[in-house]
XYZ file of C-alpha atoms in Angstrom:
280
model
C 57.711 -88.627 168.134
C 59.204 -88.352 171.868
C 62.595 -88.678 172.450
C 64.424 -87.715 175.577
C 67.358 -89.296 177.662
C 68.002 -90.130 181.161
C 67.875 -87.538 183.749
C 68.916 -87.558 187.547
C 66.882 -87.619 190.687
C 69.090 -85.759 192.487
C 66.805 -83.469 193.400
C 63.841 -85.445 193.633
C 60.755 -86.466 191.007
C 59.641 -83.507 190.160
C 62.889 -81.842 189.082
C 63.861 -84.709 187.062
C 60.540 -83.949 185.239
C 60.853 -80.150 185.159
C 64.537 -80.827 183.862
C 63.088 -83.021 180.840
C 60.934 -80.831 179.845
C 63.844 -77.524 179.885
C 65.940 -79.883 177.542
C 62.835 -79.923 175.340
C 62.396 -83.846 176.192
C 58.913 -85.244 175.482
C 60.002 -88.500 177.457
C 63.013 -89.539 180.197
C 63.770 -92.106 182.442
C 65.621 -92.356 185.757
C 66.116 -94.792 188.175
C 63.499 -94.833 191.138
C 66.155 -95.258 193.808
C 70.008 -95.833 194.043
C 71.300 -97.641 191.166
C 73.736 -99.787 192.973
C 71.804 -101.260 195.666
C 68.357 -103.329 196.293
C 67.292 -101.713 199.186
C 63.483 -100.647 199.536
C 62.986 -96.932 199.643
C 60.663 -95.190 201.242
C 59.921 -92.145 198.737
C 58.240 -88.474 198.963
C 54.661 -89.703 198.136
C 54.194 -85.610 197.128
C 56.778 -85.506 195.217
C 55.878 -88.130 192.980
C 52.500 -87.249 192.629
C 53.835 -83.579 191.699
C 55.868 -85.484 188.730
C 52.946 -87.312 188.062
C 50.806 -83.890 187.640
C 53.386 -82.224 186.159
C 54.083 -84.711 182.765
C 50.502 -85.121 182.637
C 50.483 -81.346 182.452
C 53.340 -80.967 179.876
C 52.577 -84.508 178.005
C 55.910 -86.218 178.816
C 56.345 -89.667 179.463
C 58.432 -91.677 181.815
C 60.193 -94.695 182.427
C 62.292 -95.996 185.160
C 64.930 -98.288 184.995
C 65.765 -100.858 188.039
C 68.885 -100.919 189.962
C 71.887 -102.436 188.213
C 72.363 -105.323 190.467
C 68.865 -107.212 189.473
C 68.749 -110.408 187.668
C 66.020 -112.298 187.715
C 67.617 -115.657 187.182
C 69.286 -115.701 190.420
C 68.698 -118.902 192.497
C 69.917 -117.896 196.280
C 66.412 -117.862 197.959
C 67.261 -114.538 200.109
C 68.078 -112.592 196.511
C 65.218 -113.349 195.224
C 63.296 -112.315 197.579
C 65.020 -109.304 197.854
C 64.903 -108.767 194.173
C 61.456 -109.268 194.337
C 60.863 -106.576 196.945
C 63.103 -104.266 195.095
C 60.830 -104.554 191.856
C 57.806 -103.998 193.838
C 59.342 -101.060 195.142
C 59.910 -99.384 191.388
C 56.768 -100.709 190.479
C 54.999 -98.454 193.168
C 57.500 -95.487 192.536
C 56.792 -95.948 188.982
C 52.696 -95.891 189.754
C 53.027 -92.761 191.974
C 55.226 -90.990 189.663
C 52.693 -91.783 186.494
C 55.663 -93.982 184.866
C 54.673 -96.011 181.718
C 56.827 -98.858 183.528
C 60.102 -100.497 184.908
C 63.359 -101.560 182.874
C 64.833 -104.897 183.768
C 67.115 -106.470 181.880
C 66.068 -109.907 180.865
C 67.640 -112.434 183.100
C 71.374 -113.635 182.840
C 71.893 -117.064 184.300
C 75.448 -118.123 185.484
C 74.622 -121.825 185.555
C 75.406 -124.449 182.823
C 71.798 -125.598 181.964
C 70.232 -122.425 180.741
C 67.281 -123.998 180.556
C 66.810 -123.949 184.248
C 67.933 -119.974 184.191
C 64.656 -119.556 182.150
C 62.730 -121.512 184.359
C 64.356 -119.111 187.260
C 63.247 -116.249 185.730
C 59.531 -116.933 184.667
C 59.016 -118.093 187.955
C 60.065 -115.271 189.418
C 58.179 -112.451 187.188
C 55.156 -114.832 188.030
C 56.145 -114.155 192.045
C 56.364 -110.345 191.560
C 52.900 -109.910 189.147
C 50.616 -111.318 191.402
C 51.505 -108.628 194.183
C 51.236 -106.435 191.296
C 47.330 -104.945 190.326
C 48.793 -101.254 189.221
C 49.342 -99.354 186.082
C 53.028 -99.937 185.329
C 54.377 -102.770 183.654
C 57.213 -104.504 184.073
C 59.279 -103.870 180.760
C 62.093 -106.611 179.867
C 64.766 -105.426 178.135
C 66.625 -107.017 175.578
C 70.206 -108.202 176.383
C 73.559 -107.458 174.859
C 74.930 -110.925 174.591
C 77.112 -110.775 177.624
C 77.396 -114.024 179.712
C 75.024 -116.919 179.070
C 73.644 -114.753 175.719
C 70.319 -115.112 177.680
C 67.902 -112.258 176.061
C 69.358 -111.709 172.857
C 66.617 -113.490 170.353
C 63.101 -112.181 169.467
C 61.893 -115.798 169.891
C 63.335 -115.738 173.428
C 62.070 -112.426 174.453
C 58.362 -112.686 173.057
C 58.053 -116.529 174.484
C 59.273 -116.053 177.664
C 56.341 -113.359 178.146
C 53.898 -115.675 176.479
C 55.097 -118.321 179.249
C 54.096 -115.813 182.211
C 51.012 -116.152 184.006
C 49.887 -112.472 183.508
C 51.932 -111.284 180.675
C 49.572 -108.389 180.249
C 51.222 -106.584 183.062
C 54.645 -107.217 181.169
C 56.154 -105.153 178.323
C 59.216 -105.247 176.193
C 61.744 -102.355 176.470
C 63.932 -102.380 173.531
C 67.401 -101.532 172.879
C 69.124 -100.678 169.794
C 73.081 -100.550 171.018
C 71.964 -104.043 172.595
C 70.233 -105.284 169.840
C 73.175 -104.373 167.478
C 75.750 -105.997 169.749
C 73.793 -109.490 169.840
C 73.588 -109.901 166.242
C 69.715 -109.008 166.709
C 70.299 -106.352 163.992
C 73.301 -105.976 162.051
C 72.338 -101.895 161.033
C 71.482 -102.527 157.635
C 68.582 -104.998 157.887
C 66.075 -103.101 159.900
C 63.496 -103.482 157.481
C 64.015 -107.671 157.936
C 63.729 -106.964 161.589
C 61.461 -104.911 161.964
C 58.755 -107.617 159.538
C 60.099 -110.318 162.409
C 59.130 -108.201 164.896
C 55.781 -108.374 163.497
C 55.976 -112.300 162.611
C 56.468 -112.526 166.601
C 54.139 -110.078 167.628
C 56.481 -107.771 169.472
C 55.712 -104.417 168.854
C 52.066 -104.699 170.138
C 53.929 -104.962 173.978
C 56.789 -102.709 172.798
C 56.411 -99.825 175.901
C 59.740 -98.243 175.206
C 63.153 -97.768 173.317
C 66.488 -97.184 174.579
C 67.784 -95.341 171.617
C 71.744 -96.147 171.806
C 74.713 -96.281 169.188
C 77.431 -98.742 170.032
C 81.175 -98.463 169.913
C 81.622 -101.819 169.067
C 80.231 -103.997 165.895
C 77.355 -106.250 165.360
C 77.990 -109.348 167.361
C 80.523 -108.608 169.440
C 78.395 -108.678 172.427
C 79.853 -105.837 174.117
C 77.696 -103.279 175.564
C 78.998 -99.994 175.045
C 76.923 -96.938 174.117
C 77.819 -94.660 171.892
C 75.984 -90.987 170.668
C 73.247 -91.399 167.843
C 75.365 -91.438 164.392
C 78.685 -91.748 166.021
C 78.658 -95.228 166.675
C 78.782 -98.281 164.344
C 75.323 -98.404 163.769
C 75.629 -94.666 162.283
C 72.876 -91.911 160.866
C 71.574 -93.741 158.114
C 70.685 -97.172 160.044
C 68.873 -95.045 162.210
C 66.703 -92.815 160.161
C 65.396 -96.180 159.054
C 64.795 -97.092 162.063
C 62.992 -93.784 162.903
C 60.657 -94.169 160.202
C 59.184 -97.335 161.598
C 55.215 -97.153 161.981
C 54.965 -99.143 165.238
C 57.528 -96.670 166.797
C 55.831 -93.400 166.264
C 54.301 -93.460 169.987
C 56.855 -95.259 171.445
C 58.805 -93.270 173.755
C 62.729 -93.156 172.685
C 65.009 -92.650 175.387
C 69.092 -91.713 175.153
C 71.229 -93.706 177.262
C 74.269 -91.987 175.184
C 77.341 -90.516 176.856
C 76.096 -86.793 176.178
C 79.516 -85.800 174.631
C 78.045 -83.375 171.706
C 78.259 -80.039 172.308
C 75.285 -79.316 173.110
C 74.359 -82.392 175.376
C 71.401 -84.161 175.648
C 69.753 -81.524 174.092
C 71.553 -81.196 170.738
C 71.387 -84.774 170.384
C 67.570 -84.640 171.040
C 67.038 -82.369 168.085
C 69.611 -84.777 166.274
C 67.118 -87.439 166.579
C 64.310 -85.437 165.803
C 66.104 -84.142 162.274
C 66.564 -87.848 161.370
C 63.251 -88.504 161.905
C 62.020 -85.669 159.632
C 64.325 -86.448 156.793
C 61.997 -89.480 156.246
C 58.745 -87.769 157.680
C 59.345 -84.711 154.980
């Protein structure tokens, strides 16, 4: 099973991979560019491809996650195309760097007929993969419930992809603090979610977890990560979760606050003890 957490690019590609693997990550994520903004950038095509080298080397797997000011359901014409340039951007960062894809959060629409936010937002995705022919995928992630509650449903997630023109070049990125704080999964059910999963034929494009706690409760739509089993969803929800089939090559990456004393990496080997509890 690989789980790792989010790591900085401070110091380029590369390091961020060299620095997953000295926490004794087998996956990580980081964002391709600065967080905050949707300019283009024009990366070190070197130093990606020494990232790329290097996790093929070591057998880690990456992920990046898009800039925070994305949504795809935006209808001014100039942010869209900017947010479509911005995408294509990751999605070529993400190709050098050997990246299994790019995180964006499934659309929030501020408009009263949601109806035409989805209609935004497939139209969109359908802009942005047919300038895309690569190897990464563009992996929606599932919403906490904040706003229009746009994102939070299986049946919304798996049917907005089936509604694409090219889905193939799609994936699903899910998260668990998310999940919990829509009312997706309530922490004691996963075995009921996880068979729906399967009813709507979700795991087969699952490409990635975000493996979060949350400070708040099931339903309250407030997305606030917490460390793995010191959250409400706790330890035992999640060594259920952990023993999940479909998951065992998933990639499972921390977005958690990193407070244990020993980091990122204690709360790796956390997750990893969980996981063998069921596995032994």
């Amino acid at each position: 099973m690989r789980v790792g957490c989010h790591v900085s690019i401070r110091h380029g590609y590369w390091e961020a991979a060299r620095t997953a693997d000295a926490i004794g990550a087998g996956c990580f994520q980081f964002f391709g560019k600065n967080p905050r903004s949707l300019r283009i950038k024009q990366f070190d095509v070197r130093d990606a491809e020494n990232c790329r080298a290097y996790c093929q080397e070591k057998g880690i797997q990456s992920i990046i996650h898009t800039s925070y000011p994305v949504n795809l359901c935006t209808e001014e014409p100039e942010l869209r195309q900017l947010t479509m340039d911005t995408l294509l951007n990751d999605l070529e960062i993400a190709e050098a760097c050997g990246s299994l894809g790019v995180v964006v959060h499934f659309g929030q629409y501020k408009g009263d007929d949601v109806l035409s936010g989805y209609q935004l937002m497939i139209e969109l995705l359908n802009r942005i993969l047919r300038c895309w022919n690569g190897r990464a995928k563009l992996l929606i992630e599932n919403n906490a419930g904040q706003g229009s509650r746009m994102g939070t449903t299986l049946e919304e997630l798996t049917q907005v992809r089936s509604l694409l023109d090219e889905p193939h070049k799609t994936g699903f990125c899910l998260d668990t603090c998310h999940a919990f704080a829509s009312g997706m999964w309530r922490g004691d059910d996963w075995e009921q979610v996880a068979e729906k999963m399967r009813r709507h034929d979700y795991f087969s494009s699952l490409v990635a977890v975000h493996l979060n706690d949350s400070l708040y409760p099931s339903g309250s739509f407030r997305d606030r990560h917490a460390s793995i089993g010191e959250g409400e969803i706790g330890s035992a929800a999640f060594a259920t979760f952990l023993r999940t089939p479909e998951l065992q090559d998933v990639p499972l990456v921390l977005e958690t606050p990193g407070k244990r004393t020993g980091g990122h990496p204690e709360e790796i080997a956390y997750v990893h003890s969980l996981a063998n509890e069921w596995q032994g």
